[in-house]
Short mmCIF file of C-alpha atoms in Angstrom, two decimals:
data_model
loop_
_atom_site.label_atom_id
_atom_site.label_comp_id
_atom_site.label_asym_id
_atom_site.label_seq_id
_atom_site.Cartn_x
_atom_site.Cartn_y
_atom_site.Cartn_z
CA MET A 1 -43.02 -61.56 52.56
CA ASP A 2 -41.12 -62.98 49.87
CA LYS A 3 -38.22 -62.09 49.17
CA ILE A 4 -35.36 -64.39 46.33
CA PRO A 5 -32.50 -65.35 48.11
CA ILE A 6 -29.19 -64.24 47.11
CA LEU A 7 -26.27 -66.93 46.80
CA ARG A 8 -23.04 -65.51 46.60
CA MET A 9 -20.00 -67.26 45.17
CA GLY A 10 -17.17 -65.36 45.27
CA ARG A 11 -17.22 -61.88 43.05
CA PHE A 12 -20.64 -63.88 41.13
CA LEU A 13 -24.32 -63.51 42.28
CA LEU A 14 -26.34 -65.85 42.07
CA VAL A 15 -30.13 -65.77 41.65
CA THR A 16 -32.16 -68.72 41.34
CA ILE A 17 -36.30 -67.45 40.29
CA GLN A 18 -38.28 -70.51 42.45
CA VAL A 19 -41.74 -68.79 41.46
CA ASP A 20 -43.44 -66.78 39.17
CA LEU A 21 -42.98 -63.45 39.45
CA TYR A 22 -45.43 -60.91 40.84
CA ASP A 23 -44.52 -57.00 40.19
CA LYS A 24 -43.16 -56.44 43.58
CA LEU A 25 -41.15 -59.39 43.79
CA ALA A 26 -39.71 -58.17 40.60
CA LEU A 27 -39.22 -54.96 41.44
CA ASP A 28 -37.94 -56.30 45.01
CA LEU A 29 -34.80 -58.50 43.29
CA GLU A 30 -33.30 -55.63 40.42
CA ALA A 31 -33.79 -52.93 43.47
CA ASP A 32 -31.87 -55.99 45.92
CA LEU A 33 -28.97 -57.56 43.35
CA ILE A 34 -27.70 -53.65 42.22
CA LYS A 35 -27.10 -53.71 46.72
CA MET A 36 -25.57 -56.51 46.57
CA VAL A 37 -23.68 -55.94 43.27
CA GLY A 38 -21.90 -52.45 45.34
CA LYS A 39 -21.71 -54.42 49.01
CA THR A 40 -19.78 -56.98 47.99
CA ASN A 41 -18.16 -55.79 44.95
CA ALA A 42 -19.59 -58.05 42.24
CA ARG A 43 -18.45 -58.93 39.14
CA GLY A 44 -21.28 -60.52 37.44
CA ILE A 45 -24.31 -61.64 38.07
CA LEU A 46 -26.47 -65.05 37.49
CA ILE A 47 -29.47 -65.23 37.12
CA ASP A 48 -30.81 -69.31 36.94
CA ILE A 49 -34.71 -69.50 35.10
CA SER A 50 -34.63 -72.45 34.50
CA ALA A 51 -37.77 -73.11 36.65
CA VAL A 52 -39.55 -69.75 34.86
CA ASN A 53 -42.67 -71.08 32.93
CA ILE A 54 -44.03 -67.48 31.99
CA VAL A 55 -41.90 -64.38 31.18
CA ASP A 56 -43.93 -61.74 30.05
CA SER A 57 -43.20 -58.05 28.28
CA PHE A 58 -42.98 -56.39 32.54
CA MET A 59 -40.27 -59.64 33.78
CA GLY A 60 -38.52 -58.90 30.30
CA ARG A 61 -37.62 -55.87 31.41
CA ILE A 62 -36.91 -56.59 35.02
CA ILE A 63 -34.09 -58.59 33.06
CA SER A 64 -32.99 -56.14 30.76
CA ASN A 65 -33.54 -53.36 33.91
CA ILE A 66 -30.41 -54.72 35.59
CA GLY A 67 -28.35 -55.92 33.36
CA ALA A 68 -27.95 -52.48 32.12
CA MET A 69 -27.59 -51.26 35.81
CA ALA A 70 -25.52 -54.59 36.20
CA LYS A 71 -23.49 -52.65 33.64
CA LEU A 72 -23.08 -49.27 35.15
CA VAL A 73 -21.75 -50.67 38.17
CA ASP A 74 -19.00 -52.31 36.57
CA ALA A 75 -20.62 -56.37 36.22
CA GLU A 76 -22.01 -58.43 33.09
CA THR A 77 -25.31 -59.88 33.98
CA VAL A 78 -26.05 -64.09 32.42
CA VAL A 79 -29.61 -65.33 32.06
CA VAL A 80 -29.82 -69.01 32.37
CA GLY A 81 -31.62 -72.03 31.97
CA MET A 82 -34.72 -70.36 29.78
CA GLN A 83 -37.52 -73.10 28.63
CA PRO A 84 -37.65 -74.08 25.02
CA ALA A 85 -41.39 -73.03 25.15
CA VAL A 86 -40.05 -69.59 26.90
CA ALA A 87 -37.78 -68.73 24.38
CA ILE A 88 -40.83 -69.61 21.42
CA THR A 89 -42.86 -67.02 23.10
CA LEU A 90 -40.25 -64.32 23.78
CA VAL A 91 -39.19 -63.76 19.93
CA GLU A 92 -43.01 -63.92 19.05
CA LEU A 93 -43.65 -61.76 21.52
CA GLY A 94 -41.32 -59.51 20.08
CA LEU A 95 -39.31 -58.97 23.18
CA PRO A 96 -35.49 -58.66 23.32
CA LEU A 97 -33.24 -59.17 26.45
CA ARG A 98 -30.91 -56.46 25.81
CA GLY A 99 -27.70 -55.80 28.08
CA VAL A 100 -27.52 -59.06 29.13
CA TYR A 101 -25.26 -62.90 28.38
CA THR A 102 -27.48 -66.14 27.77
CA ALA A 103 -25.84 -68.99 28.81
CA LEU A 104 -27.81 -72.65 28.72
CA ASN A 105 -27.42 -73.23 32.63
CA VAL A 106 -26.02 -72.61 35.23
CA GLU A 107 -22.26 -74.00 34.74
CA LYS A 108 -21.89 -72.46 30.93
CA GLY A 109 -23.62 -69.38 32.59
CA MET A 110 -20.35 -69.31 35.24
CA ASP A 111 -17.90 -70.24 32.59
CA LEU A 112 -19.18 -67.45 30.44
CA LEU A 113 -19.08 -65.16 33.48
CA LYS A 114 -16.05 -65.99 34.10
CA SER A 115 -14.00 -65.14 30.82
CA LYS A 116 -15.58 -61.82 31.11
CA VAL A 117 -14.33 -60.92 33.82
CA LEU A 118 -10.70 -62.60 33.41
CA ARG A 119 -10.43 -60.84 30.14
CA GLU A 120 -11.62 -58.27 30.76
CA GLU A 121 -8.55 -57.98 33.68
CA GLU A 122 -5.90 -59.24 31.96
CA THR A 123 -6.37 -57.11 29.10
CA ASP A 124 -6.56 -54.07 31.57
CA PRO A 125 -3.19 -53.67 34.35
CA ASP A 126 -4.45 -51.24 36.10
CA ASP A 127 -7.53 -52.35 37.26
CA ASP A 128 -8.50 -51.97 40.69
CA TYR A 129 -9.31 -56.01 41.59
CA ALA A 130 -6.44 -57.76 38.23
CA GLY A 131 -4.26 -58.24 41.42
CA ASP A 132 -7.35 -59.72 43.65
CA SER A 133 -7.00 -63.45 41.09
CA SER A 134 -4.83 -65.51 43.32
CA VAL A 135 -7.45 -64.86 46.95
CA MET B 1 -69.41 -72.26 6.14
CA ILE B 2 -68.45 -71.29 8.97
CA THR B 3 -68.72 -73.53 11.47
CA PRO B 4 -70.43 -72.65 14.72
CA VAL B 5 -68.60 -72.55 18.21
CA ILE B 6 -69.31 -74.41 20.84
CA LEU B 7 -69.10 -73.19 24.29
CA LEU B 8 -67.79 -75.57 27.02
CA SER B 9 -67.91 -73.94 30.11
CA LYS B 10 -67.17 -70.39 31.45
CA ASP B 11 -65.55 -69.24 34.29
CA ASN B 12 -65.24 -65.48 34.94
CA MET B 13 -62.37 -64.02 36.77
CA THR B 14 -62.07 -60.16 38.58
CA VAL B 15 -58.31 -58.72 37.82
CA LEU B 16 -58.26 -55.41 40.57
CA ARG B 17 -54.26 -56.08 41.84
CA GLU B 18 -50.72 -56.80 40.32
CA GLN B 19 -50.96 -59.81 42.96
CA ASP B 20 -54.05 -61.30 41.00
CA VAL B 21 -52.04 -61.85 37.97
CA VAL B 22 -50.70 -64.94 39.01
CA PRO B 23 -53.51 -66.43 40.22
CA PHE B 24 -55.34 -65.90 36.66
CA ARG B 25 -52.56 -67.04 34.78
CA ASN B 26 -52.80 -70.03 37.12
CA ARG B 27 -56.40 -70.59 36.22
CA VAL B 28 -55.71 -70.16 33.39
CA LYS B 29 -53.73 -72.86 32.31
CA GLU B 30 -55.71 -75.15 34.16
CA TYR B 31 -58.33 -75.06 31.49
CA ALA B 32 -55.60 -75.26 28.92
CA ILE B 33 -54.17 -78.21 30.37
CA LYS B 34 -57.85 -79.96 30.46
CA ILE B 35 -58.11 -79.51 27.38
CA ARG B 36 -54.43 -81.08 26.34
CA MET B 37 -52.76 -77.39 25.01
CA GLY B 38 -48.96 -78.10 24.11
CA LEU B 39 -46.52 -76.45 26.24
CA VAL B 40 -45.89 -73.56 23.78
CA ASN B 41 -49.12 -73.29 22.62
CA GLN B 42 -49.53 -73.19 27.04
CA THR B 43 -46.92 -70.71 27.31
CA LYS B 44 -48.46 -68.53 24.86
CA LEU B 45 -51.58 -68.34 25.71
CA ILE B 46 -50.66 -67.50 29.85
CA THR B 47 -47.73 -64.60 28.17
CA ALA B 48 -51.06 -63.11 26.24
CA ALA B 49 -53.00 -63.68 29.46
CA SER B 50 -50.73 -62.22 31.16
CA GLU B 51 -49.77 -59.23 28.57
CA LEU B 52 -53.88 -58.19 28.76
CA ALA B 53 -54.13 -58.71 32.17
CA ARG B 54 -51.48 -56.52 32.89
CA ASN B 55 -52.77 -53.61 30.32
CA MET B 56 -56.04 -53.87 32.00
CA LEU B 57 -54.74 -52.62 35.43
CA LYS B 58 -52.53 -50.36 34.15
CA TYR B 59 -54.57 -48.15 32.34
CA ALA B 60 -58.25 -49.07 33.80
CA ASN B 61 -57.76 -50.38 37.28
CA GLY B 62 -58.78 -53.88 36.65
CA GLY B 63 -61.33 -55.31 34.83
CA ILE B 64 -62.87 -58.69 34.78
CA VAL B 65 -61.73 -62.08 32.05
CA SER B 66 -63.66 -64.87 31.03
CA ILE B 67 -62.60 -67.99 30.93
CA GLU B 68 -63.90 -70.31 28.66
CA THR B 69 -63.73 -73.80 26.42
CA ILE B 70 -64.58 -73.59 23.48
CA ALA B 71 -64.85 -75.43 20.55
CA ARG B 72 -64.25 -75.57 16.12
CA GLY B 73 -65.64 -78.56 14.42
CA ARG B 74 -63.03 -81.25 16.11
CA GLU B 75 -60.92 -78.34 17.20
CA SER B 76 -60.69 -77.06 21.28
CA GLY B 77 -59.28 -74.66 22.48
CA ILE B 78 -59.41 -71.42 25.34
CA ARG B 79 -61.50 -67.97 24.19
CA LEU B 80 -60.27 -65.28 27.11
CA THR B 81 -62.41 -61.85 27.46
CA PHE B 82 -60.83 -58.73 28.63
CA LYS B 83 -63.27 -56.27 29.68
CA ASP B 84 -62.46 -52.98 31.61
CA GLU B 85 -64.74 -49.28 32.13
CA GLY B 86 -61.28 -47.59 31.46
CA PRO B 87 -60.61 -44.56 29.78
CA GLY B 88 -60.91 -46.81 25.67
CA ILE B 89 -58.32 -46.57 22.93
CA ALA B 90 -58.53 -43.60 21.48
CA ASP B 91 -56.51 -44.78 18.53
CA VAL B 92 -57.23 -48.96 18.53
CA ASN B 93 -54.52 -48.93 14.98
CA LEU B 94 -51.91 -46.79 16.02
CA ALA B 95 -51.66 -49.54 20.20
CA LEU B 96 -51.64 -52.68 18.03
CA LYS B 97 -48.55 -50.86 16.06
CA ASP B 98 -45.04 -53.21 18.62
CA GLY B 99 -43.58 -50.15 20.82
CA PHE B 100 -46.33 -47.98 20.83
CA SER B 101 -46.85 -46.84 24.50
CA THR B 102 -49.44 -44.03 26.94
CA GLY B 103 -47.58 -45.88 29.64
CA LYS B 104 -43.63 -46.16 30.26
CA SER B 105 -43.52 -49.80 29.03
CA LEU B 106 -42.15 -51.21 25.36
CA GLY B 107 -45.33 -51.15 24.00
CA LEU B 108 -45.28 -55.04 23.27
CA GLY B 109 -48.88 -55.72 25.26
CA LEU B 110 -51.14 -55.97 22.60
CA PRO B 111 -49.69 -56.58 18.87
CA GLY B 112 -47.22 -59.20 21.07
CA ALA B 113 -50.44 -60.26 22.45
CA ARG B 114 -51.68 -60.40 19.01
CA ARG B 115 -49.56 -62.67 17.95
CA LEU B 116 -48.75 -65.23 20.14
CA ALA B 117 -52.94 -65.66 20.23
CA SER B 118 -55.06 -67.69 17.28
CA GLU B 119 -57.45 -65.33 17.02
CA PHE B 120 -57.24 -61.36 18.36
CA GLU B 121 -60.13 -58.85 18.71
CA ILE B 122 -61.09 -55.26 20.18
CA ASN B 123 -63.18 -53.67 20.94
CA SER B 124 -63.22 -50.26 22.59
CA GLU B 125 -64.97 -47.13 23.08
CA ILE B 126 -63.99 -43.54 24.85
CA GLY B 127 -65.14 -42.89 28.76
CA LYS B 128 -66.65 -46.09 28.94
CA GLY B 129 -63.90 -49.15 28.12
CA THR B 130 -62.41 -51.69 26.69
CA LYS B 131 -63.36 -55.36 25.57
CA VAL B 132 -60.10 -57.87 23.90
CA MET B 133 -60.27 -60.83 23.07
CA ILE B 134 -58.27 -63.94 22.03
CA ILE B 135 -58.62 -67.06 21.23
CA LYS B 136 -55.11 -70.20 21.42
CA TRP B 137 -56.73 -73.47 19.78
CA ALA B 138 -54.99 -75.78 20.97
CA ASN B 139 -52.85 -76.96 18.13
CA GLY B 140 -53.42 -73.70 16.30
#
């Protein structure tokens, strides 16, 4: 049974998609990610799609779903590394990637996640995780 | 004057399960590379192919796709014909509108595939099935 590994990096989860996603694999990933966010109290998800050649409307919907579900459990999602040809195709297809942030590469995506989560913690003193920043 | 289309090669593939979609996409890609289609056009073609294959699976339990290499004048291209024996589409014009779907999807499959392809043709008959043909020219 194929599975896409989810790595934990501090308060973020890291997913690198390196195979063509068929439907079952994509749906499993969606479910696994949300479970994992709950289990690890992750505040952010970073999805690296630099090795993905095709994003069709099904996969686009999976990505948007992940973003929406993560948001409900208080986590942000960043998609990084989209190939130029994929970006051109997505626009022509008319697929909006709602609910997720995008960044050029993993490094910039990580910075983006950190800024989102840290800013929230600064502005919200009642946040449960506010005290964890030193850990 | 209309330049005739010349058929250079023909291959058939059945798409009956969700797992058939990825091998089908790979096959389309092989043919596209053979005619030296650029990466952006390849990606558009394969994405359109993926949408149409998924439609066929979802609404008609699958069908047959023919993958053809064609030439018209100096241009070469890939022609894909998706044939199913599903319920057919009641209102083709409506199905070609963005955001319309009888299933639980975004309704981007057909209109998106039409935008991504160089040429697009659809014939559907209620109770008999649907045939969708797309052409992507290597430089079009």
